[in-house]
């Protein structure tokens, strides 16, 4: 194993469709990210971006290939260990936030923390994403931009080596989208977290020095 934070080798994933045929979605030959890398991975809608992130997070298993995060081939871990590994090593930010509606901003971040090593400081992170005044608000009482900032704090609270973001600005207007994007990049830079963001939005790509197209990975 080398010291790449993320390393993919010959990863294949297909889905079985209703008519019984297989739909080949992911074919990645080789792909690596090092500590502190920040890249935008782009592809059109339906090209397999979310599928690839779910393979990297160990939410989905590939049909073939190796997915190494911090030197661990997560495809070889049984499900419970994979879940625990994800909680401690990977932060995931979704387009639709996926916050628990019955819990406050602070509770949402603390819940994320509980599944990891528990060492992060939830209040400190919420301050960092400019939500010190919103700790005890539930998601419905927050703007969409604020909700996504809670989700960013939750994703970062266990200081994950790898941060995955699936079109995180897709539900936000342009101004909020830019703010969230720059915030996510800034906290990843400060903590030297590797950031892999998928998007189909040219306005998002322009924020990244490194842009990789999904089809280039074959
Ligand atoms: P993207 O995130 O780039 O829009 P997805 O990874 O969500 O793309 O989906 C890639 C392709 O796989 C699409 O054609 C989608 O319809 C199909 N797909 C996604 N999930 C499933 C599933 N669970 N079963 C069957 N097909 C799926
Ligand atoms: Mg998607």
Short mmCIF file of C-alpha atoms and ligand atoms in Angstrom, two decimals:
data_model
loop_
_atom_site.label_atom_id
_atom_site.label_comp_id
_atom_site.label_asym_id
_atom_site.label_seq_id
_atom_site.Cartn_x
_atom_site.Cartn_y
_atom_site.Cartn_z
CA UNK A 1 0.00 0.00 0.00
CA UNK A 2 1.15 3.55 -0.65
CA UNK A 3 0.18 6.65 1.33
CA UNK A 4 -2.61 7.85 -0.98
CA UNK A 5 -5.73 8.91 0.90
CA UNK A 6 -7.85 7.43 -1.89
CA UNK A 7 -6.80 4.79 -4.36
CA UNK A 8 -9.09 3.08 -6.88
CA UNK A 9 -7.98 0.16 -9.07
CA UNK A 10 -10.02 -1.44 -11.84
CA UNK A 11 -13.34 -0.62 -10.20
CA UNK A 12 -16.48 -1.80 -11.99
CA UNK A 13 -20.10 -1.34 -11.05
CA UNK A 14 -23.25 -2.21 -12.95
CA UNK A 15 -26.91 -2.17 -11.97
CA UNK A 16 -29.52 -4.76 -12.92
CA UNK A 17 -32.35 -3.02 -14.71
CA UNK A 18 -36.03 -3.90 -14.60
CA UNK A 19 -35.76 -5.74 -17.95
CA UNK A 20 -32.99 -7.94 -16.51
CA UNK A 21 -30.20 -6.31 -18.53
CA UNK A 22 -27.15 -4.92 -16.79
CA UNK A 23 -26.35 -1.23 -16.98
CA UNK A 24 -22.59 -0.64 -16.77
CA UNK A 25 -22.21 2.59 -14.80
CA UNK A 26 -18.66 2.74 -13.42
CA UNK A 27 -15.40 1.68 -15.04
CA UNK A 28 -12.40 3.27 -13.36
CA UNK A 29 -8.91 1.99 -14.22
CA UNK A 30 -6.77 3.87 -11.76
CA UNK A 31 -7.39 6.95 -9.66
CA UNK A 32 -5.55 8.37 -6.66
CA UNK A 33 -5.83 11.35 -4.37
CA UNK A 34 -3.19 12.45 -1.87
CA UNK A 35 -3.59 14.24 1.45
CA UNK A 36 -4.91 17.76 0.96
CA UNK A 37 -5.90 17.32 -2.70
CA UNK A 38 -9.06 19.16 -3.75
CA UNK A 39 -10.69 18.18 -7.01
CA UNK A 40 -13.95 18.54 -8.86
CA UNK A 41 -15.10 15.37 -10.59
CA UNK A 42 -17.50 16.26 -13.34
CA UNK A 43 -19.93 14.35 -15.47
CA UNK A 44 -23.38 14.84 -16.92
CA UNK A 45 -26.52 13.90 -15.06
CA UNK A 46 -26.83 10.11 -14.90
CA UNK A 47 -23.16 9.50 -15.71
CA UNK A 48 -22.49 7.72 -12.41
CA UNK A 49 -21.11 10.43 -10.12
CA UNK A 50 -23.24 9.54 -7.09
CA UNK A 51 -22.62 5.85 -7.69
CA UNK A 52 -18.87 6.45 -7.64
CA UNK A 53 -19.05 8.44 -4.40
CA UNK A 54 -21.14 5.70 -2.80
CA UNK A 55 -18.53 3.12 -3.87
CA UNK A 56 -15.76 5.26 -2.36
CA UNK A 57 -17.77 5.67 0.86
CA UNK A 58 -18.43 1.92 1.03
CA UNK A 59 -22.19 2.48 0.90
CA UNK A 60 -22.18 0.42 -2.31
CA UNK A 61 -19.81 -2.45 -3.11
CA UNK A 62 -18.26 -2.73 -6.59
CA UNK A 63 -18.65 -5.80 -8.81
CA UNK A 64 -14.85 -5.85 -9.07
CA UNK A 65 -11.84 -3.82 -8.06
CA UNK A 66 -10.12 -2.24 -5.10
CA UNK A 67 -11.23 0.85 -3.18
CA UNK A 68 -8.55 1.89 -0.69
CA UNK A 69 -9.11 4.71 1.78
CA UNK A 70 -6.10 5.52 3.97
CA UNK A 71 -4.57 2.20 2.96
CA UNK A 72 -7.60 0.06 3.87
CA UNK A 73 -9.38 -1.82 1.07
CA UNK A 74 -12.91 -1.14 2.23
CA UNK A 75 -14.37 -3.70 -0.19
CA UNK A 76 -12.86 -6.39 2.06
CA UNK A 77 -14.49 -5.15 5.26
CA UNK A 78 -17.71 -6.73 6.55
CA UNK A 79 -20.63 -4.30 6.63
CA UNK A 80 -20.47 -3.23 10.27
CA UNK A 81 -16.71 -2.58 10.06
CA UNK A 82 -17.24 -0.68 6.83
CA UNK A 83 -19.83 1.53 8.54
CA UNK A 84 -17.47 2.21 11.42
CA UNK A 85 -14.56 2.85 9.07
CA UNK A 86 -16.69 5.35 7.11
CA UNK A 87 -17.70 7.20 10.26
CA UNK A 88 -14.10 7.71 11.30
CA UNK A 89 -12.44 8.34 7.95
CA UNK A 90 -14.94 9.82 5.51
CA UNK A 91 -17.13 12.92 5.65
CA UNK A 92 -20.07 13.02 3.25
CA UNK A 93 -21.97 16.15 2.20
CA UNK A 94 -25.15 15.59 0.18
CA UNK A 95 -27.09 17.82 -2.21
CA UNK A 96 -30.18 17.55 0.01
CA UNK A 97 -28.25 17.88 3.32
CA UNK A 98 -29.81 14.73 4.93
CA UNK A 99 -30.13 16.39 8.33
CA UNK A 100 -32.31 14.76 10.98
CA UNK A 101 -35.34 17.07 11.19
CA UNK A 102 -36.20 16.37 14.84
CA UNK A 103 -32.78 17.46 16.09
CA UNK A 104 -31.07 20.84 16.43
CA UNK A 105 -28.01 21.92 14.47
CA UNK A 106 -25.79 21.05 17.42
CA UNK A 107 -27.47 17.66 17.95
CA UNK A 108 -27.09 16.80 14.25
CA UNK A 109 -23.36 17.46 14.45
CA UNK A 110 -23.02 15.59 17.78
CA UNK A 111 -24.83 12.60 16.32
CA UNK A 112 -22.28 12.53 13.49
CA UNK A 113 -19.56 12.74 16.10
CA UNK A 114 -20.90 9.78 18.12
CA UNK A 115 -20.28 7.35 15.27
CA UNK A 116 -16.67 8.43 14.88
CA UNK A 117 -13.93 8.64 17.46
CA UNK A 118 -15.83 11.38 19.29
CA UNK A 119 -12.86 13.69 19.67
CA UNK A 120 -14.08 16.64 17.56
CA UNK A 121 -15.61 19.80 18.98
CA UNK A 122 -19.13 20.22 17.56
CA UNK A 123 -19.63 23.76 18.88
CA UNK A 124 -16.26 24.86 17.53
CA UNK A 125 -17.08 23.53 14.09
CA UNK A 126 -20.49 25.17 14.04
CA UNK A 127 -18.75 28.44 14.91
CA UNK A 128 -16.33 27.87 12.06
CA UNK A 129 -19.22 27.57 9.59
CA UNK A 130 -20.69 30.76 11.05
CA UNK A 131 -23.59 29.20 12.94
CA UNK A 132 -22.73 30.11 16.53
CA UNK A 133 -26.10 31.88 16.74
CA UNK A 134 -28.04 28.88 15.38
CA UNK A 135 -26.83 25.99 17.58
CA UNK A 136 -30.27 25.16 18.97
CA UNK A 137 -32.32 25.67 15.82
CA UNK A 138 -33.86 22.67 14.07
CA UNK A 139 -33.30 22.35 10.30
CA UNK A 140 -36.75 23.69 9.38
CA UNK A 141 -35.93 26.93 11.21
CA UNK A 142 -32.74 27.36 9.17
CA UNK A 143 -32.24 28.70 5.65
CA UNK A 144 -31.06 26.17 3.06
CA UNK A 145 -27.59 27.72 3.10
CA UNK A 146 -27.47 27.36 6.89
CA UNK A 147 -28.68 23.75 6.64
CA UNK A 148 -25.86 22.92 4.26
CA UNK A 149 -23.37 24.55 6.64
CA UNK A 150 -24.67 22.30 9.45
CA UNK A 151 -24.15 19.33 7.13
CA UNK A 152 -20.59 20.51 6.45
CA UNK A 153 -19.90 20.76 10.20
CA UNK A 154 -21.33 17.25 10.65
CA UNK A 155 -19.15 15.88 7.83
CA UNK A 156 -16.00 17.46 9.26
CA UNK A 157 -16.51 16.81 12.98
CA UNK A 158 -14.54 13.57 13.04
CA UNK A 159 -11.65 15.17 11.12
CA UNK A 160 -12.01 12.69 8.24
CA UNK A 161 -9.08 12.14 5.89
CA UNK A 162 -11.46 12.22 2.94
CA UNK A 163 -14.44 14.51 2.35
CA UNK A 164 -16.94 13.56 -0.35
CA UNK A 165 -19.42 16.13 -1.57
CA UNK A 166 -22.23 15.20 -3.96
CA UNK A 167 -23.39 18.36 -5.76
CA UNK A 168 -23.47 20.18 -2.39
CA UNK A 169 -24.58 23.47 -3.93
CA UNK A 170 -27.27 21.93 -6.14
CA UNK A 171 -30.10 22.99 -3.81
CA UNK A 172 -28.75 26.49 -3.18
CA UNK A 173 -29.04 29.78 -5.06
CA UNK A 174 -25.90 31.18 -6.68
CA UNK A 175 -24.81 33.39 -3.77
CA UNK A 176 -25.35 30.70 -1.10
CA UNK A 177 -23.79 28.11 -3.39
CA UNK A 178 -20.62 30.14 -3.77
CA UNK A 179 -20.44 30.79 -0.02
CA UNK A 180 -20.90 27.09 0.84
CA UNK A 181 -18.35 26.05 -1.76
CA UNK A 182 -15.70 28.45 -0.53
CA UNK A 183 -16.41 27.49 3.08
CA UNK A 184 -16.05 23.79 2.33
CA UNK A 185 -12.80 24.41 0.48
CA UNK A 186 -11.48 26.58 3.32
CA UNK A 187 -12.21 24.10 6.13
CA UNK A 188 -10.70 21.30 4.04
CA UNK A 189 -7.58 23.39 3.39
CA UNK A 190 -7.22 24.25 7.08
CA UNK A 191 -7.64 20.65 8.23
CA UNK A 192 -5.74 19.22 5.22
CA UNK A 193 -8.73 17.03 4.42
CA UNK A 194 -8.77 15.63 0.89
CA UNK A 195 -11.85 16.94 -0.93
CA UNK A 196 -13.59 15.15 -3.78
CA UNK A 197 -16.58 17.10 -5.06
CA UNK A 198 -18.79 15.88 -7.86
CA UNK A 199 -20.79 18.32 -9.92
CA UNK A 200 -22.22 18.93 -13.35
CA UNK A 201 -22.24 22.70 -12.82
CA UNK A 202 -19.59 24.76 -14.70
CA UNK A 203 -19.90 27.53 -12.08
CA UNK A 204 -18.77 25.04 -9.41
CA UNK A 205 -15.91 23.67 -11.53
CA UNK A 206 -14.41 27.15 -11.84
CA UNK A 207 -13.62 27.14 -8.12
CA UNK A 208 -11.23 24.21 -8.53
CA UNK A 209 -7.72 24.16 -9.96
CA UNK A 210 -8.12 20.45 -10.66
CA UNK A 211 -11.12 19.24 -12.62
CA UNK A 212 -11.34 15.60 -13.69
CA UNK A 213 -13.99 14.20 -16.01
CA UNK A 214 -15.54 10.89 -15.00
CA UNK A 215 -14.95 9.40 -18.46
CA UNK A 216 -11.22 10.22 -18.24
CA UNK A 217 -10.90 7.69 -15.41
CA UNK A 218 -11.63 4.65 -17.60
P1 LIG B 1 -25.26 10.89 -11.40
O1 LIG B 1 -25.03 11.04 -9.94
O2 LIG B 1 -24.04 11.18 -12.23
O3 LIG B 1 -26.42 11.68 -11.88
P2 LIG B 1 -25.99 8.16 -10.70
O4 LIG B 1 -24.76 7.55 -10.13
O5 LIG B 1 -27.04 8.57 -9.74
O6 LIG B 1 -25.59 9.35 -11.69
O7 LIG B 1 -26.66 7.11 -11.71
C1 LIG B 1 -25.94 6.58 -12.81
C2 LIG B 1 -26.86 5.68 -13.62
O8 LIG B 1 -27.20 4.52 -12.87
C3 LIG B 1 -28.17 6.33 -14.03
O9 LIG B 1 -28.50 5.89 -15.32
C4 LIG B 1 -29.15 5.81 -13.00
O10 LIG B 1 -30.44 5.76 -13.54
C5 LIG B 1 -28.60 4.42 -12.72
N1 LIG B 1 -28.87 3.96 -11.35
C6 LIG B 1 -28.52 4.60 -10.21
N2 LIG B 1 -28.85 3.89 -9.12
C7 LIG B 1 -29.47 2.76 -9.58
C8 LIG B 1 -30.05 1.61 -8.95
N3 LIG B 1 -30.05 1.47 -7.61
N4 LIG B 1 -30.56 0.65 -9.75
C9 LIG B 1 -30.53 0.77 -11.10
N5 LIG B 1 -29.99 1.81 -11.75
C10 LIG B 1 -29.47 2.80 -11.01
MG1 LIG B 2 -25.96 12.24 -8.54
#
